[in-house]
mmCIF file with all atom_site columns, C-alpha atoms in Angstrom:
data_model
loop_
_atom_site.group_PDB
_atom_site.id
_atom_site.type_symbol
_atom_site.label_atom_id
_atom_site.label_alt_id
_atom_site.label_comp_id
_atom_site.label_asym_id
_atom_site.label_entity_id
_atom_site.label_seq_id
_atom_site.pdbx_PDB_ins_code
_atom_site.Cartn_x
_atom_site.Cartn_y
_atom_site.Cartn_z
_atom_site.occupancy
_atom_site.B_iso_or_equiv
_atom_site.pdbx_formal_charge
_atom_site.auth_seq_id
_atom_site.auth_comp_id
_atom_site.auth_asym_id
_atom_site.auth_atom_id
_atom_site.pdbx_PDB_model_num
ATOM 1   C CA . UNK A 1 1   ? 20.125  -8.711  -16.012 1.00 0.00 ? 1317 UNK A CA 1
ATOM 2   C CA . UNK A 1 2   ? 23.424  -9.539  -14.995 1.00 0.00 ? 1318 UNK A CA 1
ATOM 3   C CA . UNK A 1 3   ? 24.437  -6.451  -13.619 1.00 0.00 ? 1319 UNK A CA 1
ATOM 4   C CA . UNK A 1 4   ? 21.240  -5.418  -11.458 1.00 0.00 ? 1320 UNK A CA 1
ATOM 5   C CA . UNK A 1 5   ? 21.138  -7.759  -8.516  1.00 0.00 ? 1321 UNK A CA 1
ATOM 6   C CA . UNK A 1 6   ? 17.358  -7.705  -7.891  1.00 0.00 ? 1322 UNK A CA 1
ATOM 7   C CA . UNK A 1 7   ? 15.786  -6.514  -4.851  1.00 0.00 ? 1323 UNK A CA 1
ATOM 8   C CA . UNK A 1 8   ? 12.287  -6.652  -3.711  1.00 0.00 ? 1324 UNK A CA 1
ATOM 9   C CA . UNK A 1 9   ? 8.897   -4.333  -2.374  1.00 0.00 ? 1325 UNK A CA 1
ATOM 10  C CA . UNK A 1 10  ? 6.635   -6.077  0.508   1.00 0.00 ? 1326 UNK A CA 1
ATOM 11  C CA . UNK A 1 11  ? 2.650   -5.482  0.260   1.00 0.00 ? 1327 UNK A CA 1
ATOM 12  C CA . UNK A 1 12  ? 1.884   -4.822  3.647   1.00 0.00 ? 1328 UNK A CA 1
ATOM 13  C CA . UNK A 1 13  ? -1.625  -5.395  4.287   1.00 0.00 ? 1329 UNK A CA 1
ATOM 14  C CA . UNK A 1 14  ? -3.508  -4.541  7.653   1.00 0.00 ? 1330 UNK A CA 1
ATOM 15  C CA . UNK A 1 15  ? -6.523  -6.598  8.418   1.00 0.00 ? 1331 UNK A CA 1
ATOM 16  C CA . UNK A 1 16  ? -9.269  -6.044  11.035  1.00 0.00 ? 1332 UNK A CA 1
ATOM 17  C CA . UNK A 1 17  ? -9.414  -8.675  13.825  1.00 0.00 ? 1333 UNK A CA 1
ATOM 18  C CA . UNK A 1 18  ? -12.689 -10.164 15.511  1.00 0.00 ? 1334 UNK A CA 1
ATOM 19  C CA . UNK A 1 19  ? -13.166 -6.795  17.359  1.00 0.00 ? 1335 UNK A CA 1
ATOM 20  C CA . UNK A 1 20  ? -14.045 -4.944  14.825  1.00 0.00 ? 1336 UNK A CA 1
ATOM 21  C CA . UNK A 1 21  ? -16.105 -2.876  16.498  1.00 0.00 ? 1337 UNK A CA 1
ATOM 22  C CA . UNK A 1 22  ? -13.035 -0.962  18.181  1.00 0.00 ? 1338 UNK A CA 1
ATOM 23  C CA . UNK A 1 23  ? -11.728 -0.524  14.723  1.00 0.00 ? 1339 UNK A CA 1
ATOM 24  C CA . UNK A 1 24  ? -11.786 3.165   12.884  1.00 0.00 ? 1340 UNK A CA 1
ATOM 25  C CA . UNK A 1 25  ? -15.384 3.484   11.306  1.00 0.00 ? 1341 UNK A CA 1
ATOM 26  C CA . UNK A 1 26  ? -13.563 4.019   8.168   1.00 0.00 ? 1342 UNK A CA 1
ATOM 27  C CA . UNK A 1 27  ? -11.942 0.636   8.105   1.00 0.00 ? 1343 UNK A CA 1
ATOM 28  C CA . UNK A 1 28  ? -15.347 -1.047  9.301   1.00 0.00 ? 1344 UNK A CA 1
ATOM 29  C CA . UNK A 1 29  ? -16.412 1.030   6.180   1.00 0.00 ? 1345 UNK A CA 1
ATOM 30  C CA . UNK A 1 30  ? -13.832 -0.039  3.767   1.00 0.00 ? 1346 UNK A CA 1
ATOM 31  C CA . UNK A 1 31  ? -14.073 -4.091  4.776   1.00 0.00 ? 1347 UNK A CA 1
ATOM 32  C CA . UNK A 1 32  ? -17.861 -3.821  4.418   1.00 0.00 ? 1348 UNK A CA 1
ATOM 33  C CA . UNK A 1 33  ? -17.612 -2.423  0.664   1.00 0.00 ? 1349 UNK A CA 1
ATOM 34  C CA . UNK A 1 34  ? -14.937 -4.639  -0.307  1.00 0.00 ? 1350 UNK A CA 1
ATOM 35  C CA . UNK A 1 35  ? -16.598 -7.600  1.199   1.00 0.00 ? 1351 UNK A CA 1
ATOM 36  C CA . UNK A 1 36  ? -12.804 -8.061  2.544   1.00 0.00 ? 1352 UNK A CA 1
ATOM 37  C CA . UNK A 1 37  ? -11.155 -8.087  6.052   1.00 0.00 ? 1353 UNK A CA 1
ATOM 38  C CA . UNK A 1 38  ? -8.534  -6.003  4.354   1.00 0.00 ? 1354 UNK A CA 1
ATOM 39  C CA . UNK A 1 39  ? -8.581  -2.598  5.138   1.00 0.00 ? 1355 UNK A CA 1
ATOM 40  C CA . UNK A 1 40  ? -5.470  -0.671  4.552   1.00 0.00 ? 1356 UNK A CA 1
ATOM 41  C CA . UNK A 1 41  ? -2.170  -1.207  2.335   1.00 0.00 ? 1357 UNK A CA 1
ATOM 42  C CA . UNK A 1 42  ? 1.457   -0.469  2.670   1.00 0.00 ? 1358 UNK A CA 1
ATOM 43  C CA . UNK A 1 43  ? 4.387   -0.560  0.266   1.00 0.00 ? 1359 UNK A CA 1
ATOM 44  C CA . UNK A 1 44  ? 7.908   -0.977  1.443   1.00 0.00 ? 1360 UNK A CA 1
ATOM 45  C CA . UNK A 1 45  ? 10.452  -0.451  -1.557  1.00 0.00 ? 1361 UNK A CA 1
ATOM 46  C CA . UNK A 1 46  ? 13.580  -2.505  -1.512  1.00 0.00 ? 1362 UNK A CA 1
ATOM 47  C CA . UNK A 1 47  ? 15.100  -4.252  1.196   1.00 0.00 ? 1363 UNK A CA 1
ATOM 48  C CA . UNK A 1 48  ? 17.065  -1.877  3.667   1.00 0.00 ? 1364 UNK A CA 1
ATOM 49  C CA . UNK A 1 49  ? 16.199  -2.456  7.436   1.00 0.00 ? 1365 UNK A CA 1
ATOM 50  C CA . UNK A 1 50  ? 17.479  -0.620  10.180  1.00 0.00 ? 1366 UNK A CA 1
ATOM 51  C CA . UNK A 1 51  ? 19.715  -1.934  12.867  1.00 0.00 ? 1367 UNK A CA 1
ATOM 52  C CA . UNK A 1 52  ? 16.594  -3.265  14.953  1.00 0.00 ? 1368 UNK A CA 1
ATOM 53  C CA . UNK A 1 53  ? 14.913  -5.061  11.846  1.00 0.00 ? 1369 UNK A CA 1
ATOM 54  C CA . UNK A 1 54  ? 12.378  -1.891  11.006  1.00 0.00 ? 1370 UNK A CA 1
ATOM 55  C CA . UNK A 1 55  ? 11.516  -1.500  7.443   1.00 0.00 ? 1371 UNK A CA 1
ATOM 56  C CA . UNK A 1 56  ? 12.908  0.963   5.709   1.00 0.00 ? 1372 UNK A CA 1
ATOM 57  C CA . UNK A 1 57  ? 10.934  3.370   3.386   1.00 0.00 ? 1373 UNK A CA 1
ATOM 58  C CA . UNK A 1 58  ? 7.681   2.083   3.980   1.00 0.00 ? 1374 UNK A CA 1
ATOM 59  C CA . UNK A 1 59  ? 5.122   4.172   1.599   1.00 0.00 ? 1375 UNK A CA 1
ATOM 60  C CA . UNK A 1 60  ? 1.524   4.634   3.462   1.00 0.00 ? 1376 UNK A CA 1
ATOM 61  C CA . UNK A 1 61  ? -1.010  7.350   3.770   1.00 0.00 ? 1377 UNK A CA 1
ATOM 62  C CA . UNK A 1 62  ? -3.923  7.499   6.531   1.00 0.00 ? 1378 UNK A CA 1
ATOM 63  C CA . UNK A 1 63  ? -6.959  9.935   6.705   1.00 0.00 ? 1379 UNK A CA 1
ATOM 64  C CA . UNK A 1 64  ? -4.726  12.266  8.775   1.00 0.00 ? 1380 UNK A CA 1
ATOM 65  C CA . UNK A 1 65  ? -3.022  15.460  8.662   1.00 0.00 ? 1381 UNK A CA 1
ATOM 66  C CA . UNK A 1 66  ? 0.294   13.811  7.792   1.00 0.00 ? 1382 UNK A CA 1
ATOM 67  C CA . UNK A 1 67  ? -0.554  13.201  4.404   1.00 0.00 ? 1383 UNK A CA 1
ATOM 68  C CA . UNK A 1 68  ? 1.754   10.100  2.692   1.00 0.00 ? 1384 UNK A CA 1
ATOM 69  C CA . UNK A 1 69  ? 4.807   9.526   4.286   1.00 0.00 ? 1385 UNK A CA 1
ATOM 70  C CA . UNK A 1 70  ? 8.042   7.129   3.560   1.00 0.00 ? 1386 UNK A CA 1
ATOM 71  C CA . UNK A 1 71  ? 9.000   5.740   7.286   1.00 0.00 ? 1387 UNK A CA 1
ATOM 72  C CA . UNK A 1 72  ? 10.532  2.656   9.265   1.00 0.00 ? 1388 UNK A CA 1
ATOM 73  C CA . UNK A 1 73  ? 7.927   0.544   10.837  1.00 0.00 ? 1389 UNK A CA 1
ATOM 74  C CA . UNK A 1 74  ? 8.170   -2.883  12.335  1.00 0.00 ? 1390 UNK A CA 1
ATOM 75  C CA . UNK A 1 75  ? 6.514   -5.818  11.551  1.00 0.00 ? 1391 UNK A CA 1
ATOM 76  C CA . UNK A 1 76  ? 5.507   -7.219  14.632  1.00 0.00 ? 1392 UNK A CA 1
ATOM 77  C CA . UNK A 1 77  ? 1.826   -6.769  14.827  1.00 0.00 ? 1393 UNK A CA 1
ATOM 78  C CA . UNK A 1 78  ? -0.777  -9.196  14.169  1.00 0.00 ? 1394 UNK A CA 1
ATOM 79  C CA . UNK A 1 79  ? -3.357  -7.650  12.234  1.00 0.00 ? 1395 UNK A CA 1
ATOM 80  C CA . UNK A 1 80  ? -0.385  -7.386  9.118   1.00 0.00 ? 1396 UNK A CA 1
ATOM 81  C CA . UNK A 1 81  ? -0.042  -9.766  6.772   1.00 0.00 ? 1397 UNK A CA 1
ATOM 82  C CA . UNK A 1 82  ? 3.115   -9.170  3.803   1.00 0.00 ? 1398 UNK A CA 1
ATOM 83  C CA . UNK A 1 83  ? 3.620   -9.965  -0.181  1.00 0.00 ? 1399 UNK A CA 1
ATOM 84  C CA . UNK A 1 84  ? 6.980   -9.549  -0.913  1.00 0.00 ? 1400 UNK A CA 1
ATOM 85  C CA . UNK A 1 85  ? 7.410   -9.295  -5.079  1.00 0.00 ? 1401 UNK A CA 1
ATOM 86  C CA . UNK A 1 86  ? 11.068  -9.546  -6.534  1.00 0.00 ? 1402 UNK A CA 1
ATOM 87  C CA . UNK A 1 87  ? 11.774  -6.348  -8.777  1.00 0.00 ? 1403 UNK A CA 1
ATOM 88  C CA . UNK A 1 88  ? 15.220  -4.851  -10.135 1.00 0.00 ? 1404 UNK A CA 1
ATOM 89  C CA . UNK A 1 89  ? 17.224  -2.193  -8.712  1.00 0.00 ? 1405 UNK A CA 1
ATOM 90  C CA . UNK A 1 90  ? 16.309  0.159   -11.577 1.00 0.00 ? 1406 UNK A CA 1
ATOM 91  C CA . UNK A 1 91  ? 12.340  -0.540  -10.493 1.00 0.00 ? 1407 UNK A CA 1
ATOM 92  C CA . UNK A 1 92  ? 13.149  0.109   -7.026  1.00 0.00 ? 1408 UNK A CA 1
ATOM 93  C CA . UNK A 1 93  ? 14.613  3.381   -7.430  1.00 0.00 ? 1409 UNK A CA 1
ATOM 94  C CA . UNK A 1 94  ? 12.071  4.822   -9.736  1.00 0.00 ? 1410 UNK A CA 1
ATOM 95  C CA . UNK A 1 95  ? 9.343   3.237   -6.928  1.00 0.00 ? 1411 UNK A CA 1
ATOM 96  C CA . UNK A 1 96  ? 11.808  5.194   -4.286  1.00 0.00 ? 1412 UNK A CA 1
ATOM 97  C CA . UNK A 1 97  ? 11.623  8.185   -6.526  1.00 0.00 ? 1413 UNK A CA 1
ATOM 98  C CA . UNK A 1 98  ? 7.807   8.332   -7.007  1.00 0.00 ? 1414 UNK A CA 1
ATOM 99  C CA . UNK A 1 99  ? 7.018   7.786   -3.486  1.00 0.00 ? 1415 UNK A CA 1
ATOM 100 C CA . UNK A 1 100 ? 9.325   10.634  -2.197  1.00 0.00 ? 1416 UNK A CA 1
ATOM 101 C CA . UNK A 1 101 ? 7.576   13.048  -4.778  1.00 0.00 ? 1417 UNK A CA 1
ATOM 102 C CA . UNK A 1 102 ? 4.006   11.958  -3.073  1.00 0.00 ? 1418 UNK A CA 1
ATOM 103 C CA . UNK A 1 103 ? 5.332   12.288  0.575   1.00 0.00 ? 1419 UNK A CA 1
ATOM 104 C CA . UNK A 1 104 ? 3.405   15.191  2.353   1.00 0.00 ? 1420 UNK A CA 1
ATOM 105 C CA . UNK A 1 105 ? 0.362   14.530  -0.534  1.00 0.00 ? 1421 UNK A CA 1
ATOM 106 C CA . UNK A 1 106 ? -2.884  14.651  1.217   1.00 0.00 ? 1422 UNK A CA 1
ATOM 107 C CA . UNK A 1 107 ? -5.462  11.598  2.033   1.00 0.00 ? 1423 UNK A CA 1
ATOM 108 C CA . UNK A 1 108 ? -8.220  11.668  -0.590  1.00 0.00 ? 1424 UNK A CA 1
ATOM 109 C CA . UNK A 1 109 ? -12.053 10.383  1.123   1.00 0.00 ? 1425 UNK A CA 1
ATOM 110 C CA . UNK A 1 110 ? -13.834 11.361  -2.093  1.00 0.00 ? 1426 UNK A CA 1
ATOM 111 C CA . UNK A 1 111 ? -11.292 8.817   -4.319  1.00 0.00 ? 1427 UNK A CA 1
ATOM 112 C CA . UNK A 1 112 ? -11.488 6.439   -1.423  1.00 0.00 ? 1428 UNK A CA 1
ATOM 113 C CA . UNK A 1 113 ? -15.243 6.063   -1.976  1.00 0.00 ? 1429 UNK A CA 1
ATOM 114 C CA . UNK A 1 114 ? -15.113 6.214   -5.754  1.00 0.00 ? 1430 UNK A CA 1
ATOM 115 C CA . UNK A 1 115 ? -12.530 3.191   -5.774  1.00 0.00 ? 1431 UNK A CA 1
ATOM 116 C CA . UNK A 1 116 ? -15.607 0.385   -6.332  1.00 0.00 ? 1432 UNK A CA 1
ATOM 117 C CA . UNK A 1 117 ? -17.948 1.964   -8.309  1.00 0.00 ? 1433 UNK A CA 1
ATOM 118 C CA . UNK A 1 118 ? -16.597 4.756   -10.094 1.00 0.00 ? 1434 UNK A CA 1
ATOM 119 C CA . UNK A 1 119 ? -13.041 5.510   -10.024 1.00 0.00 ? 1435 UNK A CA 1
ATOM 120 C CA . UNK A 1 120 ? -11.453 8.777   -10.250 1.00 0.00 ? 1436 UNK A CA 1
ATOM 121 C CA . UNK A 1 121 ? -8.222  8.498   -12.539 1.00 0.00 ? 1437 UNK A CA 1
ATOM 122 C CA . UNK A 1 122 ? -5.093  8.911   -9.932  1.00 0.00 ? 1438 UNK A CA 1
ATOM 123 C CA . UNK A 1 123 ? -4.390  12.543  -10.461 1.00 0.00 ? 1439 UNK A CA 1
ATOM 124 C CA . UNK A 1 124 ? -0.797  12.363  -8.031  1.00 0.00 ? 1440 UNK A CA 1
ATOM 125 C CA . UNK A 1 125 ? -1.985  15.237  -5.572  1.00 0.00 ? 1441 UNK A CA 1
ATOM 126 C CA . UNK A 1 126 ? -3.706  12.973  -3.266  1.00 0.00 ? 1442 UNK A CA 1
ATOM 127 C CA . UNK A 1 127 ? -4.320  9.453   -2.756  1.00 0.00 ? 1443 UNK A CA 1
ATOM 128 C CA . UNK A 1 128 ? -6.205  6.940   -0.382  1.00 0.00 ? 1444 UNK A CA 1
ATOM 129 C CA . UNK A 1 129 ? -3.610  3.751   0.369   1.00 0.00 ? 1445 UNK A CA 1
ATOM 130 C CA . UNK A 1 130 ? -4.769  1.336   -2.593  1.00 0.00 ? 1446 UNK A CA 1
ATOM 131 C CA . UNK A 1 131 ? -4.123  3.920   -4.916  1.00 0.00 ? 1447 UNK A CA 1
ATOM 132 C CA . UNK A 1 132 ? -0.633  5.496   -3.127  1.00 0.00 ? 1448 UNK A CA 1
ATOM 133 C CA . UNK A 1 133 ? 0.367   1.915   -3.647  1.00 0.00 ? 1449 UNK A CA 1
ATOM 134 C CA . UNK A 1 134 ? -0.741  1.082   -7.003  1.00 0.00 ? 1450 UNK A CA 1
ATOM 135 C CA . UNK A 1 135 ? 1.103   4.266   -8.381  1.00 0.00 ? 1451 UNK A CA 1
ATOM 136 C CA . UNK A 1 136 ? 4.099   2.832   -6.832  1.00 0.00 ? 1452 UNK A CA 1
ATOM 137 C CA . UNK A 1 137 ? 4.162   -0.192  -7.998  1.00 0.00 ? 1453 UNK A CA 1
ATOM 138 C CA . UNK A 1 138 ? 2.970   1.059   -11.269 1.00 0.00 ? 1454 UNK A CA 1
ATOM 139 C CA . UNK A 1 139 ? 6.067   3.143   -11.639 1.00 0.00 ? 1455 UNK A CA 1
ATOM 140 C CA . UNK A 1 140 ? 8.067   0.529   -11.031 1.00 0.00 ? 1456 UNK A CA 1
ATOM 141 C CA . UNK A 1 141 ? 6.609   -1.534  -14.152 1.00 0.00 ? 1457 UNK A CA 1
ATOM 142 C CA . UNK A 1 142 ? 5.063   -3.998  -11.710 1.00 0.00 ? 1458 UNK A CA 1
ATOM 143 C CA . UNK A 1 143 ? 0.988   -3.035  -12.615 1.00 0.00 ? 1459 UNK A CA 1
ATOM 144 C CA . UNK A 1 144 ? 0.308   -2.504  -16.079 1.00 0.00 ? 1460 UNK A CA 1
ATOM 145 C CA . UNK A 1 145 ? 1.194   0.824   -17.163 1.00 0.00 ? 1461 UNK A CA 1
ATOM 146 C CA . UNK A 1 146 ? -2.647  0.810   -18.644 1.00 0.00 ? 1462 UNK A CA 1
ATOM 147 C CA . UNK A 1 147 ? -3.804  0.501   -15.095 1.00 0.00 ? 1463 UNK A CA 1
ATOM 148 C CA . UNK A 1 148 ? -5.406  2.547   -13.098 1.00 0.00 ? 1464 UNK A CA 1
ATOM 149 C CA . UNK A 1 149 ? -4.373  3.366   -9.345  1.00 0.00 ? 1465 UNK A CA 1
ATOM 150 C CA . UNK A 1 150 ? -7.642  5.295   -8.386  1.00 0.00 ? 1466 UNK A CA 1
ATOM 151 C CA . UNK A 1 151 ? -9.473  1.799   -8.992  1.00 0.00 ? 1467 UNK A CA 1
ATOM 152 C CA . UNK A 1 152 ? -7.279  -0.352  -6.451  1.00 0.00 ? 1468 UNK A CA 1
ATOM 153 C CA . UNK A 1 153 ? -8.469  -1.576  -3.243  1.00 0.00 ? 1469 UNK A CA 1
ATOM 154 C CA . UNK A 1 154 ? -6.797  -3.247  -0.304  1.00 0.00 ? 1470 UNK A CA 1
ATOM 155 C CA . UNK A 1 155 ? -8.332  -6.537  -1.532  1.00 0.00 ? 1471 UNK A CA 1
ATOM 156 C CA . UNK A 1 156 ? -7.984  -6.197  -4.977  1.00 0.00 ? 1472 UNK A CA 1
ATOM 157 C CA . UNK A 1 157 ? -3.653  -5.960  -4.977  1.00 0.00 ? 1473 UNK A CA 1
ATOM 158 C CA . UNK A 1 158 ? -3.989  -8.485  -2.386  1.00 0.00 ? 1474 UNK A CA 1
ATOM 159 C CA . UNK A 1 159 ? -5.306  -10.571 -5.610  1.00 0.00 ? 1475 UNK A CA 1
ATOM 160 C CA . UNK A 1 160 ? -3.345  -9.557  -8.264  1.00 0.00 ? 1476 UNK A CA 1
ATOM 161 C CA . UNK A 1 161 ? -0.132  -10.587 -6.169  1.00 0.00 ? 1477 UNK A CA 1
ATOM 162 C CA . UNK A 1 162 ? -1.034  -13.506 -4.048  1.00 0.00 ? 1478 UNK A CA 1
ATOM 163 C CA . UNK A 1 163 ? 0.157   -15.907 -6.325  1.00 0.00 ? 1479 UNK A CA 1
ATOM 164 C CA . UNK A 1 164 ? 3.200   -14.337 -7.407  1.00 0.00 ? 1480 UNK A CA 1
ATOM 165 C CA . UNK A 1 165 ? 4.550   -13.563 -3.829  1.00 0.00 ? 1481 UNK A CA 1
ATOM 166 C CA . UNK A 1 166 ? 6.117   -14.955 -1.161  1.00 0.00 ? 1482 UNK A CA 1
ATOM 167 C CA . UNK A 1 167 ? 3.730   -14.524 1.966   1.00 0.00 ? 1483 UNK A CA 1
ATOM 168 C CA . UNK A 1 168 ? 4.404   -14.020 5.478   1.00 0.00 ? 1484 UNK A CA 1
ATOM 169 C CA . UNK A 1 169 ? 2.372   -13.201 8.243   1.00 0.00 ? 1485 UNK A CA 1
ATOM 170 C CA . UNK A 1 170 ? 2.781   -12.752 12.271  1.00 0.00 ? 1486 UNK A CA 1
#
């Protein structure tokens, strides 16, 4: 489209390191099921950074109080690996939109554990990060609109998009 520019999201993927066993149980946990070193997913939605290179509007959720939550992080840690995927400026903003609607949306265990063998359907009132993600990007017409959210994984986006994406990693 000539008059939409294009801008991008970044799959930002954490990874446990050699000591895993000073990692969360529930990312020792995740890997194991998965059979992956991938453990946790991020999202952030277009291409803004701060004055000291942060990401802006970085989509995430952790088994916390907090809930998901659109922040700035940086990207200078070693256990992160990134995916960026071109998109328009229309997808971003309905990506944007959808994510700011889930902010404050609590961490679901129950549909973590379901994602492998028997996924819930994404029901938008809480989410584990594979599926917080894969609603994103599924808004943003870049997973099938047949999809389904509740059935992603860390590993499994990491496939879908690996050969579609420019990679980076620290």
């Amino acid at each position: 489209m000539a008059d939409d520019p294009g801008s991008s999201v970044t799959l930002i993927f954490y990874k446990i390191g050699e000591a895993w066993y000073r990692e969360p149980l529930l990312n020792v946990i995740a890997a194991a099921a998965q059979m992956s070193q991938l453990t946790h997913v991020e999202i952030a939605i277009g291409e803004c950074q701060r004055h000291d290179g942060a990401m802006q509007n970085v989509a995430r959720i952790f088994n916390d109080r907090v809930g998901a939550e659109l922040i700035a992080r940086t990207g200078r840690s070693p256990h992160y690996s990134y995916l960026s995927l071109g998109c328009s400026k229309q997808a971003e903003r309905a990506m944007l939109a959808y994510a700011r609607k889930a902010v404050g949306k609590p961490f679901s265990a129950t549909a973590m554990a379901r994602s492998l063998l028997w996924p819930r359907q994404t029901d938008h009132e809480s989410y584990f990060c594979a599926e917080l993600v894969a609603a994103i990007l599924r808004e943003g017409g870049l997973l099938d609109r047949n999809s389904n959210p509740g059935a992603a994984t860390p590993q499994s986006l990491y496939e879908l998009y690996k050969g579609r994406a420019a990679s980076t990693a620290n």
